[in-house]
Tab-separated table of C-alpha atoms in Angstrom:
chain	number	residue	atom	x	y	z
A	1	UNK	CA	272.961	35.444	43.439
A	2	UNK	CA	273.281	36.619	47.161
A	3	UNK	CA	272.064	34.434	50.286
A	4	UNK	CA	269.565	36.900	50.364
A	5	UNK	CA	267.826	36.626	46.808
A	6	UNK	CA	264.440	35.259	46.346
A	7	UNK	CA	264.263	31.711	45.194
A	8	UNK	CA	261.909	30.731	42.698
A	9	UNK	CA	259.318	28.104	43.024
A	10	UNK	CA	256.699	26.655	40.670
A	11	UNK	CA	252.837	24.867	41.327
A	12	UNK	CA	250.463	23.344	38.938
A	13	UNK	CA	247.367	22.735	40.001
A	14	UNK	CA	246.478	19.648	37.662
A	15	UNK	CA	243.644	17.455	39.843
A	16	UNK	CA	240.878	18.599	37.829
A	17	UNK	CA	238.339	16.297	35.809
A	18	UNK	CA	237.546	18.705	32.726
A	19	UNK	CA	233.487	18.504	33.320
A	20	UNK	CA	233.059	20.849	30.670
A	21	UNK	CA	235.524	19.294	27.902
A	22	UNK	CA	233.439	16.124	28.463
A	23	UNK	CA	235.140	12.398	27.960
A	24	UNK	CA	236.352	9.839	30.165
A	25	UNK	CA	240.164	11.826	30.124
A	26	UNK	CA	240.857	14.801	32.051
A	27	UNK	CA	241.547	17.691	29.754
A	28	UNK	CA	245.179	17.934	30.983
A	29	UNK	CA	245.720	14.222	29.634
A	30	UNK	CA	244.397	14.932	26.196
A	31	UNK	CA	246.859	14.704	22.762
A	32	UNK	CA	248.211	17.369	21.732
A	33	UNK	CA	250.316	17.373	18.525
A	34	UNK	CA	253.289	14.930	19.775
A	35	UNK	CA	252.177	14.935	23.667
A	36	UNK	CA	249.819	15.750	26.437
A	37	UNK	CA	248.570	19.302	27.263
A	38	UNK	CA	250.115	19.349	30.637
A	39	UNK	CA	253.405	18.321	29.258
A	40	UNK	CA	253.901	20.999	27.175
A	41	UNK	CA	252.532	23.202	30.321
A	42	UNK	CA	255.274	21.468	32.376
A	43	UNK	CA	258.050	21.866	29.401
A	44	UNK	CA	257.507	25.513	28.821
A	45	UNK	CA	257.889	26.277	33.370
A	46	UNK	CA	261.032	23.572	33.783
A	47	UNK	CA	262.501	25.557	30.236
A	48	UNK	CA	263.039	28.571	33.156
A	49	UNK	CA	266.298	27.772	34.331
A	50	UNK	CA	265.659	29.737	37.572
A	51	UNK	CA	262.618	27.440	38.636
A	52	UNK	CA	263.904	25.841	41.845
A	53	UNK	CA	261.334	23.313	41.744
A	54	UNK	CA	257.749	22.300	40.776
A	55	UNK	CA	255.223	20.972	42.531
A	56	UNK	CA	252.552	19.142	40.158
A	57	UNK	CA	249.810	18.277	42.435
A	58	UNK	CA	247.352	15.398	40.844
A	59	UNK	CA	244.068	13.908	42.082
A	60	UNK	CA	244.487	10.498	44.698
A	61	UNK	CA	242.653	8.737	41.672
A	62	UNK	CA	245.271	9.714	38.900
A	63	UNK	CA	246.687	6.894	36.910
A	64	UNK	CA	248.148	9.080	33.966
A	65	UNK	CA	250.356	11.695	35.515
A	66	UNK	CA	253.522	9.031	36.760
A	67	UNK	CA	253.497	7.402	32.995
A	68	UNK	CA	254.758	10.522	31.482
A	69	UNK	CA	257.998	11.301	31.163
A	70	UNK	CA	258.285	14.972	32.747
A	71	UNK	CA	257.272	13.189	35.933
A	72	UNK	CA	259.888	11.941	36.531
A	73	UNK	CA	262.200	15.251	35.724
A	74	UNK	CA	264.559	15.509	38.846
A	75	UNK	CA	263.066	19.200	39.775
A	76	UNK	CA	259.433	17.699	39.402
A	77	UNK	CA	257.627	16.788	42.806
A	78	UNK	CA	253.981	15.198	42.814
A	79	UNK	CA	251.629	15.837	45.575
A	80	UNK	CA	247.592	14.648	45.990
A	81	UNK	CA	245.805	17.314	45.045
A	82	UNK	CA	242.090	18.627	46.367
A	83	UNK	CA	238.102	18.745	45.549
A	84	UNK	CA	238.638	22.560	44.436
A	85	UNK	CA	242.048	24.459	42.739
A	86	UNK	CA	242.513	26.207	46.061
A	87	UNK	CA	243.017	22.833	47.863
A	88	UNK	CA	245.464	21.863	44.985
A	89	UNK	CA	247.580	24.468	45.206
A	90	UNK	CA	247.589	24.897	49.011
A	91	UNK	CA	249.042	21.159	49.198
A	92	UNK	CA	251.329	21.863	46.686
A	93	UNK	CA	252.556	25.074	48.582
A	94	UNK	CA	252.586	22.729	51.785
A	95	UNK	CA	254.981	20.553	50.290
A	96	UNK	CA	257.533	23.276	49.293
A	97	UNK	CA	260.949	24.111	51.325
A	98	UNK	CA	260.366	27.771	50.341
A	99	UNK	CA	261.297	30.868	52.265
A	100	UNK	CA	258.573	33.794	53.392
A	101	UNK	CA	259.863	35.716	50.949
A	102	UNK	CA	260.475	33.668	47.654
A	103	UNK	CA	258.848	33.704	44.608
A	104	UNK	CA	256.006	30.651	43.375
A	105	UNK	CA	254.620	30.275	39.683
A	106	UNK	CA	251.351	29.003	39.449
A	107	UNK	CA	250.218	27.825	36.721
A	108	UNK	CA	247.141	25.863	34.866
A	109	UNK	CA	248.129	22.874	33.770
A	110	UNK	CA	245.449	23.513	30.858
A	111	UNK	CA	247.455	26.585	29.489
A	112	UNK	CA	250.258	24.639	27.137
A	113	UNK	CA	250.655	27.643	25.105
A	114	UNK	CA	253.001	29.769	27.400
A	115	UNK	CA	256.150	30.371	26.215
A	116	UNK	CA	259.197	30.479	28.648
A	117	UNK	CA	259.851	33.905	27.233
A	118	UNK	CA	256.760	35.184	28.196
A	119	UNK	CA	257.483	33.923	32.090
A	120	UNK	CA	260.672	35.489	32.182
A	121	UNK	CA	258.835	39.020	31.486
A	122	UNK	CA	256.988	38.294	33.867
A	123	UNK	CA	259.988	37.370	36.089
A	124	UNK	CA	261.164	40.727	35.172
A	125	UNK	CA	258.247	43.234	35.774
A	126	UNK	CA	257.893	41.760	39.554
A	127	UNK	CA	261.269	41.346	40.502
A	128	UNK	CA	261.227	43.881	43.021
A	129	UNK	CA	257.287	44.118	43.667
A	130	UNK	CA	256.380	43.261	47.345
A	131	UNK	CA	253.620	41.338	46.413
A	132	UNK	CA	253.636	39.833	43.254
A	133	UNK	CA	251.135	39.729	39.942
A	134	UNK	CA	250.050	38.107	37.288
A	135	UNK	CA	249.371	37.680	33.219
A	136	UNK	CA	246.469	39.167	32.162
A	137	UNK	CA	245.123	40.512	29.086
A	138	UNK	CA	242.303	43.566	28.970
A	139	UNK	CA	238.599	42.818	28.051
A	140	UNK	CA	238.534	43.417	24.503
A	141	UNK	CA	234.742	41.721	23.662
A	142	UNK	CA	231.249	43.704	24.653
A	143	UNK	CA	229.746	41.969	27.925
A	144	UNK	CA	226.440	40.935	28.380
A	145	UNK	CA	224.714	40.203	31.220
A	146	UNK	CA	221.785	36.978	30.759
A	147	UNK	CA	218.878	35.947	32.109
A	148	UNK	CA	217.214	33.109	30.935
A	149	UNK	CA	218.963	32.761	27.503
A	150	UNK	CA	218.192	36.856	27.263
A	151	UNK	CA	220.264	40.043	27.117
A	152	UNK	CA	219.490	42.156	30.306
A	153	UNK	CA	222.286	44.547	30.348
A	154	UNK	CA	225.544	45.273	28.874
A	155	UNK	CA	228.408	45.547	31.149
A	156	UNK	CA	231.135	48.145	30.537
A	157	UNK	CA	234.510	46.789	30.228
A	158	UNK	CA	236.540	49.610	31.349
A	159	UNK	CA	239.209	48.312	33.344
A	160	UNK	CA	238.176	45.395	32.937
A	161	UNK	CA	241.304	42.164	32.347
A	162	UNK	CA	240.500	38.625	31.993
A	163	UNK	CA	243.290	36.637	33.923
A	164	UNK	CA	245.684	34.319	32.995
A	165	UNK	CA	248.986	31.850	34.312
A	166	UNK	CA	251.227	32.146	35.463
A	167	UNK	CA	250.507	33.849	38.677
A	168	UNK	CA	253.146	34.999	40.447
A	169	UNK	CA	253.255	35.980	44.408
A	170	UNK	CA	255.640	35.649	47.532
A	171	UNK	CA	255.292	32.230	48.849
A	172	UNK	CA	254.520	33.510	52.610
A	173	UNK	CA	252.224	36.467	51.544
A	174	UNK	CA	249.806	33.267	49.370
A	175	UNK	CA	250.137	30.623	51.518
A	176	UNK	CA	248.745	32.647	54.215
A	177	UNK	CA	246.302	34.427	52.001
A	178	UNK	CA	244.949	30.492	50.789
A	179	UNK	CA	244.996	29.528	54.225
A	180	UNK	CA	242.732	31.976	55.161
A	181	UNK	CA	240.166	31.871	52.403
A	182	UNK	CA	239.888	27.705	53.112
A	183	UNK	CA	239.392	27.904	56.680
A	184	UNK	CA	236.727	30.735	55.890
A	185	UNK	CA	235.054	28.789	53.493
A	186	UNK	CA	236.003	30.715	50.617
A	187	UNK	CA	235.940	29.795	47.209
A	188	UNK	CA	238.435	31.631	45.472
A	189	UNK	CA	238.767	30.418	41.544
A	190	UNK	CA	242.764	31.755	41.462
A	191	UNK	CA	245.487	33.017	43.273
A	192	UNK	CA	244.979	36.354	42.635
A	193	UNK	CA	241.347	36.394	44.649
A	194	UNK	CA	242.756	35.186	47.491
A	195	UNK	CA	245.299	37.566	47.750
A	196	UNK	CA	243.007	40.369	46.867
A	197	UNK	CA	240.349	38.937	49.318
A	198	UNK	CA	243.903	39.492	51.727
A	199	UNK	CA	243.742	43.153	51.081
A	200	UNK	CA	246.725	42.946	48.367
A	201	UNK	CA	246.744	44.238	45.333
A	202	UNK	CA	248.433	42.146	42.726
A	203	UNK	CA	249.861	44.189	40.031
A	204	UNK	CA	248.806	43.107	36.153
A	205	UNK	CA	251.229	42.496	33.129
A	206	UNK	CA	249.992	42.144	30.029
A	207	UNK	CA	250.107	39.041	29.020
A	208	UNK	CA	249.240	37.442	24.908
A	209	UNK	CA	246.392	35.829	23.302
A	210	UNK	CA	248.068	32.661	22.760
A	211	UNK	CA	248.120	31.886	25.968
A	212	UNK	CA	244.849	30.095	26.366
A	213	UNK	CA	243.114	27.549	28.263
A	214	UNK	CA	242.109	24.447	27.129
A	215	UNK	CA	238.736	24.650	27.812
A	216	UNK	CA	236.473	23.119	25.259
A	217	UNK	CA	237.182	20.445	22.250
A	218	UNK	CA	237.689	23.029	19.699
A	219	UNK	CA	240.139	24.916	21.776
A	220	UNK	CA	242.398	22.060	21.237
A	221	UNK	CA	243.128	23.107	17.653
A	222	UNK	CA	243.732	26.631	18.257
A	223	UNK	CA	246.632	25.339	20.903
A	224	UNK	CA	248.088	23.244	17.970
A	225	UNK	CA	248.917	26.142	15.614
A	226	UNK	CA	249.969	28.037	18.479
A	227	UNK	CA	252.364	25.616	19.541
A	228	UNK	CA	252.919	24.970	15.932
A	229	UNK	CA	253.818	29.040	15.682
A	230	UNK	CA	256.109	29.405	18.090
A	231	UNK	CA	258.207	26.361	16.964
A	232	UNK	CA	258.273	28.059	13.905
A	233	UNK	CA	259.481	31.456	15.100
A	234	UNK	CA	262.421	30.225	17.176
């Protein structure tokens, strides 16, 4: 690799409280088959030999993170994170000895599913793109649009991609772009937002079903034989 070459840095935002899972434990702190979600989340980015580093950034009330293991994995920092994801991952990029022009990861901490091989395609189809991307997979379901529990339109899903982690953009070009967004106010729910509220244009890769986000209880399961899959396919 020459002086020159882009490191490669990776984030997890992982401060959230799962509202929507419901239970006293954060989502990211739930089992799942022989560990936590965000372990396996944290396995699968630290499997990338190329990742320089990752920032995990955790809320100040966190009392689960430091008792796992991969906490304590010599290329894992922690860092407080923030009330919203964009706070999260700002500190997290705050704490990073990146260059302008390097690469960062981000990913959820709630997507244990994504398989190192799938990063490094990623890695691959934005080597050489100036501003970066991110997984994604196109809309396949019908959308409706609701109004009090009723069907008021339906929504065509022509170009239409629901997004996925990891994201992947030059540390500079987000850092900048979250900066911005949080001192305007901004609420942007990803990475991708804030560097399309930038006037980028982040370029999509297709990314896999398995992939998910643990979301809600039953979603649990469905990351199990995933998990379960892909062990048995190596």
């Amino acid at each position: 690799m020459s002086v020159d070459a882009p490191g490669l840095f990776a984030v997890m935002p992982a401060a959230g409280v799962g509202r929507r899972m419901g239970g006293a434990l954060p989502k990211q702190y739930l089992p799942l088959l022989d560990q936590t979600v965000i372990e396996h989340s944290v396995q699968a980015l630290l499997a990338v030999s190329a990742v320089n580093q990752l920032v995990v950034a955790v809320s100040a009330d966190d009392t689960h993170w430091q008792a796992l293991p991969v906490a304590s994995d010599p290329r894992v920092r922690t860092v407080i994170g923030g009330g919203e994801r964009a706070h999260s991952v700002f500190n997290a990029l705050n704490a990073l000895q990146a260059a302008e022009h390097d690469w960062v990861l981000v990913h959820d901490a709630v997507r244990p599913c994504i398989q190192p091989g799938m990063i490094e395609q990623l890695l691959q189809a934005l080597g050489d793109d100036a501003v970066g991307g991110l997984l994604a997979l196109p809309l396949a379901d019908t959308l409706k649009q609701e109004q009090s529990g009723r069907v008021t339109a339906t929504i065509d899903r022509a170009g239409l991609w629901c997004a996925q982690t990891p994201q992947m953009f030059r540390y500079g070009l987000l850092k900048t772009a979250l900066r911005d967004a949080l001192q305007a106010g901004v609420v942007v729910t990803d990475e991708s937002a804030a560097m399309e509220r930038a006037g980028h244009a982040p370029r999509l890769i297709t990314g896999t079903a398995s992939n998910l986000k643990v979301t809600r209880a039953d979603d649990l399961s469905l990351a199990a034989y995933w998990l379960q899959t892909h062990k048995e396919q190596r």
